[in-house]
PDB file of C-alpha atoms in Angstrom:
ATOM      1  CA  MET A 848     -46.040 -69.844  62.821  1.00  0.00           C
ATOM      2  CA  LYS A 849     -42.964 -70.007  65.095  1.00  0.00           C
ATOM      3  CA  VAL A 850     -41.437 -66.580  65.606  1.00  0.00           C
ATOM      4  CA  LYS A 851     -37.703 -66.232  65.631  1.00  0.00           C
ATOM      5  CA  SER A 852     -35.875 -64.795  68.884  1.00  0.00           C
ATOM      6  CA  LYS A 853     -34.048 -61.631  68.752  1.00  0.00           C
ATOM      7  CA  LYS A 854     -30.853 -63.531  69.045  1.00  0.00           C
ATOM      8  CA  ALA A 855     -31.628 -65.538  65.996  1.00  0.00           C
ATOM      9  CA  MET A 856     -32.784 -62.570  63.918  1.00  0.00           C
ATOM     10  CA  PHE A 857     -29.432 -60.799  64.795  1.00  0.00           C
ATOM     11  CA  GLY A 858     -27.576 -63.751  63.781  1.00  0.00           C
ATOM     12  CA  ASP A 859     -29.526 -63.763  60.401  1.00  0.00           C
ATOM     13  CA  TRP A 860     -28.824 -60.184  59.914  1.00  0.00           C
ATOM     14  CA  ILE A 861     -25.064 -60.656  60.528  1.00  0.00           C
ATOM     15  CA  PHE A 862     -24.989 -63.555  57.953  1.00  0.00           C
ATOM     16  CA  VAL A 863     -26.723 -61.194  55.426  1.00  0.00           C
ATOM     17  CA  LEU A 864     -24.269 -58.432  56.283  1.00  0.00           C
ATOM     18  CA  ILE A 865     -21.289 -60.840  55.668  1.00  0.00           C
ATOM     19  CA  CYS A 866     -22.887 -62.058  52.234  1.00  0.00           C
ATOM     20  CA  VAL A 867     -23.381 -58.505  51.142  1.00  0.00           C
ATOM     21  CA  ILE A 868     -19.735 -57.448  51.961  1.00  0.00           C
ATOM     22  CA  ILE A 869     -18.387 -60.637  50.070  1.00  0.00           C
ATOM     23  CA  SER A 870     -20.630 -59.730  47.217  1.00  0.00           C
ATOM     24  CA  LEU A 871     -19.456 -56.220  47.029  1.00  0.00           C
ATOM     25  CA  ILE A 872     -15.782 -57.396  47.028  1.00  0.00           C
ATOM     26  CA  CYS A 873     -16.495 -59.380  44.133  1.00  0.00           C
ATOM     27  CA  ILE A 874     -18.611 -57.063  42.139  1.00  0.00           C
ATOM     28  CA  ILE A 875     -16.951 -53.799  42.679  1.00  0.00           C
ATOM     29  CA  PRO A 876     -13.891 -54.504  40.926  1.00  0.00           C
ATOM     30  CA  MET A 877     -15.821 -55.714  37.825  1.00  0.00           C
ATOM     31  CA  ILE A 878     -17.887 -52.589  37.895  1.00  0.00           C
ATOM     32  CA  ASN A 879     -14.719 -50.572  37.964  1.00  0.00           C
ATOM     33  CA  LEU A 880     -13.137 -52.545  35.151  1.00  0.00           C
ATOM     34  CA  LEU A 881     -16.278 -52.113  32.942  1.00  0.00           C
ATOM     35  CA  ALA A 882     -16.296 -48.283  33.725  1.00  0.00           C
ATOM     36  CA  ARG A 883     -12.540 -48.075  32.835  1.00  0.00           C
ATOM     37  CA  SER A 884     -13.194 -49.948  29.426  1.00  0.00           C
ATOM     38  CA  LEU A 885     -15.920 -47.554  28.469  1.00  0.00           C
ATOM     39  CA  SER A 886     -14.286 -44.242  29.614  1.00  0.00           C
ATOM     40  CA  SER A 887     -12.333 -41.807  27.699  1.00  0.00           C
ATOM     41  CA  THR A 888      -8.553 -41.682  27.688  1.00  0.00           C
ATOM     42  CA  ASP A 889      -8.417 -38.269  29.336  1.00  0.00           C
ATOM     43  CA  ALA A 890     -10.549 -39.360  32.280  1.00  0.00           C
ATOM     44  CA  LEU A 891      -8.440 -42.401  32.710  1.00  0.00           C
ATOM     45  CA  VAL A 892      -5.178 -40.267  32.614  1.00  0.00           C
ATOM     46  CA  ARG A 893      -6.634 -37.958  35.362  1.00  0.00           C
ATOM     47  CA  HIS A 894      -7.670 -40.982  37.483  1.00  0.00           C
ATOM     48  CA  GLU A 895     -11.258 -39.949  37.589  1.00  0.00           C
ATOM     49  CA  VAL A 896     -12.938 -43.186  36.776  1.00  0.00           C
ATOM     50  CA  TYR A 897     -14.254 -45.416  39.764  1.00  0.00           C
ATOM     51  CA  LEU A 898     -17.718 -47.012  39.279  1.00  0.00           C
ATOM     52  CA  LEU A 899     -19.179 -45.051  36.479  1.00  0.00           C
ATOM     53  CA  PRO A 900     -17.755 -44.389  32.951  1.00  0.00           C
ATOM     54  CA  LYS A 901     -16.650 -40.806  32.213  1.00  0.00           C
ATOM     55  CA  GLY A 902     -16.619 -39.557  28.620  1.00  0.00           C
ATOM     56  CA  LEU A 903     -18.523 -42.631  27.272  1.00  0.00           C
ATOM     57  CA  ASN A 904     -16.209 -44.176  24.618  1.00  0.00           C
ATOM     58  CA  PHE A 905     -16.440 -47.657  22.788  1.00  0.00           C
ATOM     59  CA  GLY A 906     -13.107 -47.199  21.053  1.00  0.00           C
ATOM     60  CA  ALA A 907     -11.381 -49.906  23.109  1.00  0.00           C
ATOM     61  CA  TYR A 908     -14.041 -52.460  22.269  1.00  0.00           C
ATOM     62  CA  ALA A 909     -13.980 -51.475  18.576  1.00  0.00           C
ATOM     63  CA  THR A 910     -10.262 -52.065  18.677  1.00  0.00           C
ATOM     64  CA  VAL A 911     -10.775 -55.505  20.354  1.00  0.00           C
ATOM     65  CA  PHE A 912     -13.531 -56.729  17.739  1.00  0.00           C
ATOM     66  CA  LYS A 913     -11.699 -55.480  14.684  1.00  0.00           C
ATOM     67  CA  ASP A 914      -8.558 -57.477  15.631  1.00  0.00           C
ATOM     68  CA  MET A 915      -9.115 -60.853  14.403  1.00  0.00           C
ATOM     69  CA  LYS A 916      -6.454 -62.181  16.805  1.00  0.00           C
ATOM     70  CA  TYR A 917      -8.696 -61.796  19.672  1.00  0.00           C
ATOM     71  CA  ILE A 918     -11.789 -63.159  17.799  1.00  0.00           C
ATOM     72  CA  ASN A 919      -9.817 -66.248  16.706  1.00  0.00           C
ATOM     73  CA  ALA A 920      -8.566 -66.982  20.194  1.00  0.00           C
ATOM     74  CA  PHE A 921     -11.964 -66.485  21.515  1.00  0.00           C
ATOM     75  CA  VAL A 922     -13.661 -68.963  19.185  1.00  0.00           C
ATOM     76  CA  TYR A 923     -10.789 -71.369  19.527  1.00  0.00           C
ATOM     77  CA  THR A 924     -11.114 -71.108  23.434  1.00  0.00           C
ATOM     78  CA  VAL A 925     -14.813 -71.774  23.394  1.00  0.00           C
ATOM     79  CA  ILE A 926     -14.319 -74.957  21.282  1.00  0.00           C
ATOM     80  CA  LEU A 927     -11.516 -76.012  23.591  1.00  0.00           C
ATOM     81  CA  THR A 928     -13.730 -75.406  26.718  1.00  0.00           C
ATOM     82  CA  LEU A 929     -16.660 -77.380  25.202  1.00  0.00           C
ATOM     83  CA  VAL A 930     -14.465 -80.348  24.133  1.00  0.00           C
ATOM     84  CA  SER A 931     -12.486 -80.378  27.424  1.00  0.00           C
ATOM     85  CA  THR A 932     -15.724 -80.308  29.432  1.00  0.00           C
ATOM     86  CA  VAL A 933     -17.420 -83.100  27.652  1.00  0.00           C
ATOM     87  CA  VAL A 934     -14.193 -85.262  27.916  1.00  0.00           C
ATOM     88  CA  SER A 935     -13.802 -84.546  31.454  1.00  0.00           C
ATOM     89  CA  LEU A 936     -17.363 -85.312  32.311  1.00  0.00           C
ATOM     90  CA  THR A 937     -17.118 -88.559  30.349  1.00  0.00           C
ATOM     91  CA  MET A 938     -13.878 -89.655  32.223  1.00  0.00           C
ATOM     92  CA  THR A 939     -15.331 -88.584  35.619  1.00  0.00           C
ATOM     93  CA  THR A 940     -18.434 -90.620  35.074  1.00  0.00           C
ATOM     94  CA  ILE A 941     -16.726 -93.893  33.900  1.00  0.00           C
ATOM     95  CA  CYS A 942     -14.352 -93.644  36.774  1.00  0.00           C
ATOM     96  CA  ALA A 943     -16.979 -92.862  39.414  1.00  0.00           C
ATOM     97  CA  TYR A 944     -19.692 -95.254  38.364  1.00  0.00           C
ATOM     98  CA  PRO A 945     -17.907 -98.615  38.851  1.00  0.00           C
ATOM     99  CA  LEU A 946     -16.767 -97.528  42.338  1.00  0.00           C
ATOM    100  CA  ILE A 947     -20.335 -97.634  43.671  1.00  0.00           C
ATOM    101  CA  PHE A 948     -20.666-101.404  43.024  1.00  0.00           C
ATOM    102  CA  PRO A 949     -19.933-103.256  46.366  1.00  0.00           C
ATOM    103  CA  ASP A 950     -18.850-106.430  44.617  1.00  0.00           C
ATOM    104  CA  LEU A 951     -16.118-104.645  42.503  1.00  0.00           C
ATOM    105  CA  LYS A 952     -12.942-106.540  42.933  1.00  0.00           C
ATOM    106  CA  GLY A 953     -10.040-104.358  44.155  1.00  0.00           C
ATOM    107  CA  LYS A 954     -12.434-101.549  44.992  1.00  0.00           C
ATOM    108  CA  GLY A 955     -10.388-100.493  48.074  1.00  0.00           C
ATOM    109  CA  PHE A 956      -7.106-100.601  46.222  1.00  0.00           C
ATOM    110  CA  PHE A 957      -8.615 -98.431  43.345  1.00  0.00           C
ATOM    111  CA  ASN A 958     -10.062 -95.919  45.786  1.00  0.00           C
ATOM    112  CA  VAL A 959      -6.636 -95.614  47.607  1.00  0.00           C
ATOM    113  CA  VAL A 960      -4.664 -95.333  44.331  1.00  0.00           C
ATOM    114  CA  ILE A 961      -7.081 -92.609  42.924  1.00  0.00           C
ATOM    115  CA  THR A 962      -7.031 -90.725  46.244  1.00  0.00           C
ATOM    116  CA  ILE A 963      -3.276 -90.517  46.478  1.00  0.00           C
ATOM    117  CA  THR A 964      -3.122 -88.558  43.250  1.00  0.00           C
ATOM    118  CA  MET A 965      -4.930 -85.823  45.004  1.00  0.00           C
ATOM    119  CA  PHE A 966      -1.952 -85.306  47.245  1.00  0.00           C
ATOM    120  CA  PHE A 967       1.052 -86.406  45.243  1.00  0.00           C
ATOM    121  CA  ASN A 968       2.243 -85.042  41.915  1.00  0.00           C
ATOM    122  CA  ALA A 969       5.346 -85.813  39.755  1.00  0.00           C
ATOM    123  CA  GLY A 970       6.050 -82.076  39.350  1.00  0.00           C
ATOM    124  CA  ALA A 971       6.331 -79.695  36.351  1.00  0.00           C
ATOM    125  CA  ILE A 972       9.448 -81.108  34.851  1.00  0.00           C
ATOM    126  CA  PRO A 973       8.521 -84.753  34.722  1.00  0.00           C
ATOM    127  CA  ASN A 974       5.105 -83.783  33.405  1.00  0.00           C
ATOM    128  CA  TYR A 975       6.659 -81.732  30.706  1.00  0.00           C
ATOM    129  CA  LEU A 976       9.040 -84.572  29.683  1.00  0.00           C
ATOM    130  CA  LEU A 977       6.069 -86.880  29.590  1.00  0.00           C
ATOM    131  CA  MET A 978       4.138 -84.634  27.266  1.00  0.00           C
ATOM    132  CA  GLN A 979       7.276 -84.262  25.045  1.00  0.00           C
ATOM    133  CA  ASN A 980       7.619 -88.234  25.044  1.00  0.00           C
ATOM    134  CA  LEU A 981       3.941 -88.442  24.053  1.00  0.00           C
ATOM    135  CA  ASN A 982       4.472 -85.784  21.148  1.00  0.00           C
ATOM    136  CA  LEU A 983       1.745 -83.666  22.734  1.00  0.00           C
ATOM    137  CA  LEU A 984       3.718 -80.425  22.805  1.00  0.00           C
ATOM    138  CA  ASP A 985       2.338 -77.647  20.539  1.00  0.00           C
ATOM    139  CA  ASN A 986      -0.956 -79.831  20.303  1.00  0.00           C
ATOM    140  CA  PRO A 987      -4.326 -78.700  21.506  1.00  0.00           C
ATOM    141  CA  LEU A 988      -4.776 -82.198  23.133  1.00  0.00           C
ATOM    142  CA  VAL A 989      -2.263 -81.152  25.637  1.00  0.00           C
ATOM    143  CA  LEU A 990      -4.777 -78.810  26.982  1.00  0.00           C
ATOM    144  CA  VAL A 991      -7.600 -81.541  27.217  1.00  0.00           C
ATOM    145  CA  LEU A 992      -6.035 -84.937  28.075  1.00  0.00           C
ATOM    146  CA  PRO A 993      -3.771 -84.330  31.079  1.00  0.00           C
ATOM    147  CA  TYR A 994      -6.370 -82.609  33.040  1.00  0.00           C
ATOM    148  CA  CYS A 995      -9.452 -84.598  31.921  1.00  0.00           C
ATOM    149  CA  LEU A 996     -10.028 -85.948  35.353  1.00  0.00           C
ATOM    150  CA  SER A 997     -10.312 -84.204  38.643  1.00  0.00           C
ATOM    151  CA  VAL A 998     -10.267 -86.711  41.685  1.00  0.00           C
ATOM    152  CA  TYR A 999     -12.137 -84.282  43.768  1.00  0.00           C
ATOM    153  CA  ASN A1000     -14.980 -83.924  41.100  1.00  0.00           C
ATOM    154  CA  MET A1001     -14.979 -87.765  40.761  1.00  0.00           C
ATOM    155  CA  ILE A1002     -15.608 -88.125  44.513  1.00  0.00           C
ATOM    156  CA  ILE A1003     -18.416 -85.596  44.442  1.00  0.00           C
ATOM    157  CA  MET A1004     -20.039 -87.685  41.582  1.00  0.00           C
ATOM    158  CA  ARG A1005     -19.463 -91.054  43.239  1.00  0.00           C
ATOM    159  CA  SER A1006     -21.068 -89.720  46.387  1.00  0.00           C
ATOM    160  CA  PHE A1007     -24.054 -88.516  44.433  1.00  0.00           C
ATOM    161  CA  PHE A1008     -24.272 -91.817  42.758  1.00  0.00           C
ATOM    162  CA  TYR A1009     -24.349 -93.421  46.233  1.00  0.00           C
ATOM    163  CA  GLY A1010     -27.513 -91.353  46.905  1.00  0.00           C
ATOM    164  CA  ILE A1011     -29.423 -93.105  44.146  1.00  0.00           C
ATOM    165  CA  PRO A1012     -31.432 -96.067  45.757  1.00  0.00           C
ATOM    166  CA  ASP A1013     -29.704 -99.376  45.003  1.00  0.00           C
ATOM    167  CA  SER A1014     -33.254-100.828  44.468  1.00  0.00           C
ATOM    168  CA  LEU A1015     -33.402 -98.924  41.095  1.00  0.00           C
ATOM    169  CA  ARG A1016     -30.282-100.514  39.858  1.00  0.00           C
ATOM    170  CA  GLU A1017     -31.152-103.980  41.293  1.00  0.00           C
ATOM    171  CA  SER A1018     -34.599-103.933  39.678  1.00  0.00           C
ATOM    172  CA  ALA A1019     -32.914-102.958  36.248  1.00  0.00           C
ATOM    173  CA  GLU A1020     -30.586-105.758  36.741  1.00  0.00           C
ATOM    174  CA  ILE A1021     -33.507-108.286  37.238  1.00  0.00           C
ATOM    175  CA  ASP A1022     -35.032-106.835  33.964  1.00  0.00           C
ATOM    176  CA  GLY A1023     -31.640-107.795  32.234  1.00  0.00           C
ATOM    177  CA  ALA A1024     -30.224-104.299  31.970  1.00  0.00           C
ATOM    178  CA  ASP A1025     -26.569-104.402  31.493  1.00  0.00           C
ATOM    179  CA  PHE A1026     -23.779-102.183  33.225  1.00  0.00           C
ATOM    180  CA  PHE A1027     -23.968 -99.406  30.645  1.00  0.00           C
ATOM    181  CA  THR A1028     -27.758 -99.446  30.247  1.00  0.00           C
ATOM    182  CA  ILE A1029     -28.131 -98.837  33.915  1.00  0.00           C
ATOM    183  CA  LEU A1030     -25.824 -95.920  33.720  1.00  0.00           C
ATOM    184  CA  TRP A1031     -27.487 -94.370  30.808  1.00  0.00           C
ATOM    185  CA  LYS A1032     -31.071 -94.934  31.674  1.00  0.00           C
ATOM    186  CA  ILE A1033     -30.991 -94.568  35.455  1.00  0.00           C
ATOM    187  CA  TYR A1034     -27.874 -92.906  36.855  1.00  0.00           C
ATOM    188  CA  ILE A1035     -27.301 -90.114  34.302  1.00  0.00           C
ATOM    189  CA  PRO A1036     -31.008 -88.913  34.097  1.00  0.00           C
ATOM    190  CA  LEU A1037     -31.111 -88.757  37.802  1.00  0.00           C
ATOM    191  CA  SER A1038     -27.878 -86.863  38.139  1.00  0.00           C
ATOM    192  CA  LYS A1039     -28.377 -83.684  36.333  1.00  0.00           C
ATOM    193  CA  PRO A1040     -27.631 -81.471  39.254  1.00  0.00           C
ATOM    194  CA  VAL A1041     -24.102 -83.009  39.854  1.00  0.00           C
ATOM    195  CA  PHE A1042     -23.407 -83.021  36.011  1.00  0.00           C
ATOM    196  CA  ALA A1043     -24.309 -79.335  35.602  1.00  0.00           C
ATOM    197  CA  THR A1044     -22.263 -78.643  38.761  1.00  0.00           C
ATOM    198  CA  LEU A1045     -19.221 -80.378  37.637  1.00  0.00           C
ATOM    199  CA  ALA A1046     -19.555 -79.079  33.936  1.00  0.00           C
ATOM    200  CA  LEU A1047     -19.402 -75.675  35.436  1.00  0.00           C
ATOM    201  CA  PHE A1048     -16.374 -76.478  37.555  1.00  0.00           C
ATOM    202  CA  TYR A1049     -14.455 -77.885  34.449  1.00  0.00           C
ATOM    203  CA  ALA A1050     -15.673 -75.300  32.055  1.00  0.00           C
ATOM    204  CA  VAL A1051     -14.427 -72.479  34.406  1.00  0.00           C
ATOM    205  CA  GLY A1052     -11.202 -74.216  35.068  1.00  0.00           C
ATOM    206  CA  ARG A1053     -10.378 -74.569  31.409  1.00  0.00           C
ATOM    207  CA  TRP A1054     -11.639 -71.214  30.454  1.00  0.00           C
ATOM    208  CA  ASN A1055      -9.443 -69.526  33.091  1.00  0.00           C
ATOM    209  CA  GLY A1056      -6.448 -71.694  32.698  1.00  0.00           C
ATOM    210  CA  TYR A1057      -3.299 -70.375  31.164  1.00  0.00           C
ATOM    211  CA  SER A1058      -0.388 -72.048  32.937  1.00  0.00           C
ATOM    212  CA  ASP A1059      -0.551 -75.290  31.137  1.00  0.00           C
ATOM    213  CA  ALA A1060      -0.664 -73.579  27.765  1.00  0.00           C
ATOM    214  CA  LEU A1061       2.187 -71.306  28.821  1.00  0.00           C
ATOM    215  CA  MET A1062       4.217 -74.380  29.513  1.00  0.00           C
ATOM    216  CA  TYR A1063       3.254 -76.692  26.682  1.00  0.00           C
ATOM    217  CA  ILE A1064       2.260 -74.399  23.751  1.00  0.00           C
ATOM    218  CA  LYS A1065       4.554 -72.342  21.722  1.00  0.00           C
ATOM    219  CA  LYS A1066       2.627 -71.791  18.493  1.00  0.00           C
ATOM    220  CA  SER A1067       0.382 -68.599  18.687  1.00  0.00           C
ATOM    221  CA  GLU A1068      -2.353 -70.142  16.753  1.00  0.00           C
ATOM    222  CA  PHE A1069      -2.786 -72.478  19.605  1.00  0.00           C
ATOM    223  CA  TYR A1070      -2.939 -69.857  22.224  1.00  0.00           C
ATOM    224  CA  PRO A1071      -6.178 -69.971  24.322  1.00  0.00           C
ATOM    225  CA  LEU A1072      -7.639 -66.493  25.028  1.00  0.00           C
ATOM    226  CA  GLN A1073      -6.410 -66.287  28.486  1.00  0.00           C
ATOM    227  CA  LEU A1074      -2.683 -66.863  27.434  1.00  0.00           C
ATOM    228  CA  LEU A1075      -3.075 -64.391  24.743  1.00  0.00           C
ATOM    229  CA  LEU A1076      -4.270 -61.877  27.406  1.00  0.00           C
ATOM    230  CA  TYR A1077      -1.421 -62.924  29.617  1.00  0.00           C
ATOM    231  CA  ASN A1078       1.184 -62.412  27.049  1.00  0.00           C
ATOM    232  CA  ILE A1079      -0.393 -58.949  26.064  1.00  0.00           C
ATOM    233  CA  LEU A1080      -0.397 -57.610  29.539  1.00  0.00           C
ATOM    234  CA  ASN A1081       2.894 -59.094  30.390  1.00  0.00           C
ATOM    235  CA  ASN A1082       4.667 -57.578  27.488  1.00  0.00           C
ATOM    236  CA  ILE A1083       3.391 -53.918  27.672  1.00  0.00           C
ATOM    237  CA  ASN A1084       6.782 -52.815  28.705  1.00  0.00           C
ATOM    238  CA  SER A1085       8.199 -53.609  25.368  1.00  0.00           C
ATOM    239  CA  VAL A1086       7.795 -50.515  23.143  1.00  0.00           C
ATOM    240  CA  GLU A1087       7.337 -52.498  20.041  1.00  0.00           C
ATOM    241  CA  VAL A1088       4.518 -54.621  21.533  1.00  0.00           C
ATOM    242  CA  ALA A1089       3.019 -51.746  23.254  1.00  0.00           C
ATOM    243  CA  THR A1090       2.799 -49.786  20.069  1.00  0.00           C
ATOM    244  CA  GLN A1091       1.474 -52.779  18.064  1.00  0.00           C
ATOM    245  CA  GLU A1092      -1.272 -53.574  20.645  1.00  0.00           C
ATOM    246  CA  GLY A1093      -2.441 -50.000  21.128  1.00  0.00           C
ATOM    247  CA  PHE A1094      -0.679 -49.467  24.538  1.00  0.00           C
ATOM    248  CA  SER A1095       1.556 -46.547  23.553  1.00  0.00           C
ATOM    249  CA  ALA A1096      -0.792 -43.870  24.916  1.00  0.00           C
ATOM    250  CA  PRO A1097      -1.379 -44.053  28.712  1.00  0.00           C
ATOM    251  CA  GLY A1098      -5.221 -43.490  28.557  1.00  0.00           C
ATOM    252  CA  LEU A1099      -5.572 -45.816  25.779  1.00  0.00           C
ATOM    253  CA  SER A1100      -3.552 -48.526  27.493  1.00  0.00           C
ATOM    254  CA  GLU A1101      -5.725 -48.571  30.471  1.00  0.00           C
ATOM    255  CA  SER A1102      -8.959 -48.590  28.451  1.00  0.00           C
ATOM    256  CA  LEU A1103      -7.752 -51.225  26.021  1.00  0.00           C
ATOM    257  CA  LYS A1104      -6.466 -53.476  28.975  1.00  0.00           C
ATOM    258  CA  ALA A1105      -9.777 -53.213  30.670  1.00  0.00           C
ATOM    259  CA  ALA A1106     -11.782 -53.979  27.438  1.00  0.00           C
ATOM    260  CA  ILE A1107      -9.575 -57.089  26.846  1.00  0.00           C
ATOM    261  CA  VAL A1108     -10.151 -58.360  30.394  1.00  0.00           C
ATOM    262  CA  MET A1109     -13.964 -57.866  30.033  1.00  0.00           C
ATOM    263  CA  PHE A1110     -13.857 -59.481  26.784  1.00  0.00           C
ATOM    264  CA  SER A1111     -12.335 -62.709  28.216  1.00  0.00           C
ATOM    265  CA  THR A1112     -14.297 -62.638  31.427  1.00  0.00           C
ATOM    266  CA  VAL A1113     -18.015 -61.851  30.456  1.00  0.00           C
ATOM    267  CA  PRO A1114     -18.516 -65.030  28.339  1.00  0.00           C
ATOM    268  CA  ILE A1115     -17.861 -67.441  31.140  1.00  0.00           C
ATOM    269  CA  LEU A1116     -19.999 -65.403  33.573  1.00  0.00           C
ATOM    270  CA  CYS A1117     -22.966 -65.871  31.136  1.00  0.00           C
ATOM    271  CA  ILE A1118     -23.102 -69.612  31.996  1.00  0.00           C
ATOM    272  CA  TYR A1119     -23.889 -69.187  35.692  1.00  0.00           C
ATOM    273  CA  PRO A1120     -27.606 -68.082  35.247  1.00  0.00           C
ATOM    274  CA  PHE A1121     -28.246 -71.258  33.396  1.00  0.00           C
ATOM    275  CA  LEU A1122     -26.731 -73.694  35.870  1.00  0.00           C
ATOM    276  CA  GLN A1123     -27.497 -71.838  39.066  1.00  0.00           C
ATOM    277  CA  LYS A1124     -30.704 -73.986  39.800  1.00  0.00           C
ATOM    278  CA  TYR A1125     -28.525 -77.333  39.781  1.00  0.00           C
ATOM    279  CA  PHE A1126     -25.419 -75.735  41.441  1.00  0.00           C
ATOM    280  CA  ILE A1127     -26.156 -75.652  45.113  1.00  0.00           C
ATOM    281  CA  HIS A1128     -28.186 -78.847  44.920  1.00  0.00           C
ATOM    282  CA  GLY A1129     -25.379 -80.700  43.112  1.00  0.00           C
ATOM    283  CA  VAL A1130     -22.706 -79.557  45.382  1.00  0.00           C
ATOM    284  CA  MET A1131     -24.511 -80.182  48.764  1.00  0.00           C
ATOM    285  CA  VAL A1132     -26.042 -83.524  47.921  1.00  0.00           C
ATOM    286  CA  GLY A1133     -22.863 -84.744  46.266  1.00  0.00           C
ATOM    287  CA  ALA A1134     -20.898 -83.662  49.268  1.00  0.00           C
ATOM    288  CA  VAL A1135     -22.853 -85.185  52.072  1.00  0.00           C
ATOM    289  CA  LYS A1136     -24.274 -88.416  50.592  1.00  0.00           C
ATOM    290  CA  GLU A1137     -22.152 -91.356  51.005  1.00  0.00           C
TER     291      GLU A1137
END
């Protein structure tokens, strides 16, 4: 067995240290937020809460779960995220798959046109006018259709498809398989890592998104959870809104805000353990194979 040199071992420890520091930077704010959501109002007012809750109190979570406004927004956002992810994966697949065929007419032109959209955008006002002309304002579809395809994700999927041996496709063509049969029987079953990775990208992007809903949605029943959270935290200076949402008392204000943020953050974090085994493989292989 080859023994690493002291210089190599030192480099490994430096790398581990950097990873630990980055992990702590990400984890500590979440622990602090959880502690604040579970602490008593008196401890929060005295600024005594850091990493552990003081005066254990579940009142903030009880307030959140009793208010159907949060529950309805949560269910709606889950459905919206699932639909958006399925539509995005479908669009990404049907865009990436034809581009791997060397005999596709206009392949270079399509690649250039698609790539240009990564760097140039019409802007917020033309996009708003377009959505208005398409009668998509105040419509849940406005949160799905305009962003159903990411060129960056399409390039990752196309690169992954390139890594699948052409001999598999050619043998299927000899056996009489058509365009979609090859996609369904060969490419999709062999592409689970990249599908899981891109599903995570699309789901997290939709779950955390609120700027498009802020621009296109005015009806409160179509507010995704993140926009509801944004409006609540953005309007706490209003006495009427603060009293209505439970922000009138300083301690309760901090506890309730932390509980709402945890309520909107934890569900999407639960997806990562199920996709972790595919994530690194999908990103790395899709990024380097061409």
